[in-house]
CSV table of C-alpha atoms in Angstrom, one decimal:
chain,number,residue,atom,x,y,z
X,1,MET,CA,-10.9,-5.7,-19.0
X,2,THR,CA,-10.6,-2.3,-20.9
X,3,GLU,CA,-10.4,-0.1,-17.5
X,4,PRO,CA,-9.5,-1.1,-13.9
X,5,ARG,CA,-12.2,-1.6,-11.6
X,6,LEU,CA,-12.9,-0.6,-7.8
X,7,GLU,CA,-14.7,-3.0,-5.2
X,8,ALA,CA,-16.4,-0.4,-2.9
X,9,ARG,CA,-17.0,-1.0,0.9
X,10,PRO,CA,-18.7,2.6,1.5
X,11,ALA,CA,-19.0,3.9,5.0
X,12,PRO,CA,-22.9,3.5,6.1
X,13,ALA,CA,-23.2,6.9,7.4
X,14,GLY,CA,-20.9,9.2,5.1
X,15,THR,CA,-17.4,9.3,4.1
X,16,VAL,CA,-14.8,11.2,6.1
X,17,ALA,CA,-11.9,9.2,4.3
X,18,VAL,CA,-11.1,6.5,2.0
X,19,ALA,CA,-8.6,4.0,2.0
X,20,LEU,CA,-7.5,2.1,-1.4
X,21,PHE,CA,-6.0,-1.3,-1.5
X,22,CYS,CA,-3.8,-2.5,-4.2
X,23,HIS,CA,-2.8,-6.1,-4.5
X,24,GLY,CA,0.4,-7.7,-6.0
X,25,GLY,CA,1.1,-8.8,-9.6
X,26,THR,CA,4.2,-9.6,-11.6
X,27,ALA,CA,6.8,-8.0,-13.6
X,28,ALA,CA,5.3,-8.4,-17.0
X,29,SER,CA,2.0,-9.8,-18.3
X,30,VAL,CA,-1.0,-8.2,-20.0
X,31,GLU,CA,-3.5,-11.0,-19.1
X,32,PRO,CA,-6.0,-10.0,-16.4
X,33,PRO,CA,-5.4,-11.0,-12.9
X,34,ARG,CA,-6.7,-14.5,-11.9
X,35,GLU,CA,-9.7,-14.3,-9.6
X,36,ARG,CA,-8.1,-16.6,-7.2
X,37,ALA,CA,-4.7,-15.2,-7.2
X,38,LEU,CA,-3.0,-15.1,-3.6
X,39,SER,CA,-2.2,-11.6,-3.9
X,40,LEU,CA,-5.8,-10.7,-4.5
X,41,VAL,CA,-7.1,-13.1,-2.0
X,42,ARG,CA,-4.7,-11.7,0.9
X,43,MET,CA,-5.3,-8.2,0.1
X,44,ARG,CA,-9.0,-8.6,0.1
X,45,ALA,CA,-8.6,-10.1,3.6
X,46,VAL,CA,-6.5,-7.1,4.9
X,47,GLU,CA,-9.1,-4.8,3.3
X,48,GLN,CA,-12.1,-6.2,4.9
X,49,PHE,CA,-10.2,-6.4,8.2
X,50,VAL,CA,-9.5,-2.6,8.1
X,51,SER,CA,-12.9,-2.0,7.1
X,52,ALA,CA,-14.6,-4.1,10.0
X,53,ALA,CA,-12.0,-2.3,12.5
X,54,ALA,CA,-13.2,1.2,11.1
X,55,ALA,CA,-17.0,0.5,11.3
X,56,GLY,CA,-19.0,3.6,12.0
X,57,GLY,CA,-15.9,5.8,11.8
X,58,GLY,CA,-16.5,7.1,8.3
X,59,LEU,CA,-14.0,5.0,6.4
X,60,SER,CA,-15.0,3.8,3.1
X,61,THR,CA,-12.3,1.2,1.5
X,62,TYR,CA,-11.9,0.2,-2.0
X,63,LEU,CA,-9.9,-2.5,-3.5
X,64,LEU,CA,-8.6,-2.0,-7.1
X,65,ARG,CA,-8.8,-4.6,-9.8
X,66,TYR,CA,-6.1,-3.8,-12.3
X,67,ARG,CA,-6.7,-4.1,-16.1
X,68,VAL,CA,-3.5,-6.3,-16.5
X,69,ALA,CA,-1.4,-8.6,-13.7
X,70,GLY,CA,1.9,-6.9,-14.7
X,71,TRP,CA,3.8,-4.0,-14.2
X,72,ASN,CA,5.2,-3.9,-17.9
X,73,GLY,CA,8.4,-1.8,-17.8
X,74,PRO,CA,7.7,1.9,-18.9
X,75,ALA,CA,4.1,1.2,-18.8
X,76,ALA,CA,3.7,1.3,-15.1
X,77,ASP,CA,0.4,-0.2,-15.7
X,78,ALA,CA,-0.3,-0.8,-11.9
X,79,HIS,CA,0.8,3.0,-11.3
X,80,ALA,CA,-1.5,4.0,-14.3
X,81,ASP,CA,-4.9,2.3,-12.3
X,82,VAL,CA,-3.9,3.8,-9.2
X,83,ARG,CA,-3.8,7.1,-10.4
X,84,TRP,CA,-7.1,6.2,-12.5
X,85,SER,CA,-8.7,5.3,-9.2
X,86,LEU,CA,-7.6,8.5,-7.4
X,87,ASP,CA,-9.3,10.4,-10.1
X,88,ARG,CA,-12.6,8.7,-9.5
X,89,LEU,CA,-12.2,8.7,-5.7
X,90,ARG,CA,-11.7,12.3,-5.7
X,91,ALA,CA,-14.6,13.0,-7.9
X,92,GLU,CA,-16.8,10.9,-5.8
X,93,HIS,CA,-15.6,11.9,-2.3
X,94,GLY,CA,-14.4,15.6,-2.7
X,95,THR,CA,-11.4,16.3,-0.5
X,96,VAL,CA,-11.4,13.9,2.2
X,97,PRO,CA,-7.8,12.2,3.2
X,98,ILE,CA,-7.0,8.8,1.0
X,99,ILE,CA,-4.5,6.4,2.2
X,100,LEU,CA,-3.1,4.0,0.0
X,101,VAL,CA,-2.2,0.8,0.7
X,102,GLY,CA,-0.2,-1.6,-1.6
X,103,HIS,CA,1.6,-5.0,-1.6
X,104,SER,CA,4.4,-6.3,-3.8
X,105,MET,CA,3.8,-4.7,-7.2
X,106,GLY,CA,0.8,-2.8,-5.5
X,107,GLY,CA,3.4,-1.1,-3.2
X,108,ARG,CA,5.3,0.1,-5.8
X,109,ALA,CA,2.3,1.4,-7.5
X,110,VAL,CA,1.1,3.3,-4.3
X,111,LEU,CA,4.8,4.4,-3.4
X,112,ARG,CA,4.8,6.1,-7.0
X,113,ALA,CA,1.4,7.8,-6.3
X,114,GLY,CA,2.3,8.9,-2.8
X,115,GLY,CA,2.7,12.3,-3.9
X,116,GLU,CA,-0.8,12.8,-5.3
X,117,PRO,CA,-3.4,15.3,-3.9
X,118,GLN,CA,-5.2,14.2,-0.7
X,119,VAL,CA,-2.9,11.2,-0.1
X,120,THR,CA,-2.1,11.6,3.7
X,121,ALA,CA,-0.4,8.4,4.2
X,122,VAL,CA,1.0,5.0,2.2
X,123,CYS,CA,1.6,1.7,3.6
X,124,ALA,CA,3.7,-0.5,1.6
X,125,LEU,CA,3.8,-4.2,2.2
X,126,ALA,CA,6.8,-6.1,1.0
X,127,PRO,CA,7.0,-3.5,-1.7
X,128,TRP,CA,8.7,-4.2,-4.9
X,129,THR,CA,11.1,-1.6,-5.4
X,130,PRO,CA,13.9,-1.7,-7.7
X,131,SER,CA,16.9,0.4,-7.6
X,132,GLY,CA,16.3,3.8,-9.1
X,133,GLU,CA,12.7,3.9,-8.2
X,134,PRO,CA,11.7,7.5,-7.9
X,135,VAL,CA,11.4,9.2,-4.4
X,136,ASP,CA,11.6,12.9,-4.8
X,137,HIS,CA,7.7,13.0,-4.7
X,138,LEU,CA,7.3,11.6,-1.5
X,139,ARG,CA,8.9,14.7,0.0
X,140,GLY,CA,6.7,15.6,3.2
X,141,ARG,CA,4.6,12.5,2.9
X,142,THR,CA,3.9,9.8,5.6
X,143,VAL,CA,5.5,6.4,4.5
X,144,ALA,CA,5.2,3.2,6.6
X,145,ILE,CA,6.7,0.0,5.3
X,146,LEU,CA,6.6,-3.6,6.7
X,147,HIS,CA,8.6,-6.3,5.1
X,148,GLY,CA,9.2,-10.0,6.0
X,149,ARG,CA,12.9,-10.5,6.7
X,150,GLY,CA,12.8,-13.9,4.8
X,151,ASP,CA,11.2,-12.8,1.4
X,152,ARG,CA,12.7,-14.6,-1.2
X,153,TRP,CA,10.6,-13.0,-3.9
X,154,VAL,CA,11.3,-9.4,-3.2
X,155,PRO,CA,14.4,-9.0,-0.6
X,156,ALA,CA,13.7,-7.0,2.3
X,157,ALA,CA,17.1,-4.8,1.3
X,158,LEU,CA,15.1,-3.3,-1.6
X,159,SER,CA,12.6,-1.7,0.6
X,160,ALA,CA,15.7,-0.6,3.0
X,161,ASP,CA,17.7,1.1,0.3
X,162,PHE,CA,14.2,2.7,-1.0
X,163,ALA,CA,13.3,3.9,2.7
X,164,ARG,CA,16.8,5.3,3.1
X,165,ARG,CA,16.6,7.3,-0.2
X,166,ALA,CA,12.8,8.3,0.4
X,167,GLN,CA,13.7,9.7,4.0
X,168,HIS,CA,17.1,11.5,2.6
X,169,ALA,CA,14.6,13.3,0.0
X,170,GLY,CA,12.2,14.7,2.9
X,171,ALA,CA,9.8,11.8,3.7
X,172,ARG,CA,8.4,10.6,6.8
X,173,VAL,CA,9.2,7.2,6.9
X,174,ALA,CA,8.8,4.4,9.4
X,175,ARG,CA,9.9,0.8,8.0
X,176,PHE,CA,9.5,-2.3,10.0
X,177,THR,CA,10.3,-5.8,9.4
X,178,VAL,CA,8.8,-9.3,10.8
X,179,ALA,CA,9.4,-12.7,10.6
X,180,GLY,CA,8.1,-14.5,7.5
X,181,GLY,CA,8.1,-14.0,3.5
X,182,HIS,CA,6.3,-12.6,0.8
X,183,GLY,CA,2.8,-14.0,1.2
X,184,MET,CA,1.8,-12.2,4.4
X,185,ILE,CA,0.7,-15.4,5.5
X,186,ARG,CA,3.1,-15.9,8.8
X,187,ARG,CA,2.2,-13.8,11.6
X,188,ALA,CA,-0.9,-12.5,9.5
X,189,HIS,CA,-2.1,-10.6,12.3
X,190,VAL,CA,0.8,-8.6,12.7
X,191,TRP,CA,0.1,-7.6,8.9
X,192,HIS,CA,-3.3,-6.9,9.2
X,193,THR,CA,-3.0,-4.9,12.5
X,194,PHE,CA,0.0,-2.7,11.2
X,195,VAL,CA,-2.1,-1.8,8.1
X,196,ARG,CA,-5.3,-1.0,10.2
X,197,ASP,CA,-3.3,1.2,12.5
X,198,VAL,CA,-1.5,3.2,9.3
X,199,VAL,CA,-4.9,3.7,8.0
X,200,LEU,CA,-6.9,4.9,10.9
X,201,ALA,CA,-4.2,7.4,11.8
X,202,GLY,CA,-3.9,8.6,8.3
X,203,ALA,CA,-7.5,9.0,8.1
X,204,GLY,CA,-7.5,11.0,11.3
X,205,LEU,CA,-9.8,8.2,13.2
X,206,ALA,CA,-7.1,7.3,15.7
X,207,PRO,CA,-3.8,8.5,17.1
X,208,THR,CA,-0.7,6.9,15.3
X,209,ARG,CA,0.5,3.8,17.2
X,210,PRO,CA,3.2,4.7,19.6
X,211,ASP,CA,6.3,2.4,17.8
X,212,ILE,CA,5.1,4.0,14.3
X,213,ALA,CA,5.1,7.7,15.9
X,214,ALA,CA,8.4,7.2,17.6
X,215,ALA,CA,10.0,5.6,14.2
X,216,LEU,CA,8.5,8.5,12.2
X,217,GLN,CA,10.3,11.1,14.4
X,218,GLN,CA,13.5,9.6,13.9
X,219,ALA,CA,16.0,10.0,11.1
X,220,GLY,CA,18.6,7.4,10.0
X,221,ALA,CA,18.8,3.7,10.3
X,222,ALA,CA,17.3,3.4,13.5
X,223,ALA,CA,14.1,4.5,12.1
X,224,LEU,CA,14.3,2.0,9.2
X,225,ALA,CA,15.0,-1.3,10.8
X,226,VAL,CA,12.4,-1.8,13.5
X,227,GLU,CA,11.5,-5.3,14.1
X,228,LEU,CA,8.1,-6.6,15.0
């Protein structure tokens, strides 16, 4: 694959907001993502759930298909692909709000891109956020994080540290944890509805869910360790 690809689910009666969904990957690989990779299958399910929930509301959804499966160190290939996608979404839809949703490596990629123009909210699911991951660009942005407390692939402590640093840098952060691991399979409905509610609020199609709104308004540890 020479460039990324976007699987589009356009709003039937015109687009008032866009949500971009970015699946997980691996630390290092220059091979294309597998068509049946669990990370891709799970993110497609989330995207379809959100699209159905927003039916008739003017939300167009896009699933990003990366060029390669890996982050690949300084190349940060997934982040580069998200930026490529944002350029094309802005060219197609103009100045509509854009909400970014990413899982694992995709969570890292969308958090990196959270300071891009028109991004109104970032929803990071079990994001892979190594120590030192940048946060200053998120100042003034809305960031919602959900992480499994039993995650063995990407420990929840990583997103807790990231959330603290991002909040200190001036981001509006709400971080929640849920029973289960990395694959978003256990209590799948909790993952799906969390994303739906963050996306619809970021798109201006629904009010912010009360528990998310309360967490965003708080500062400190209480806002970053809410259990669902």
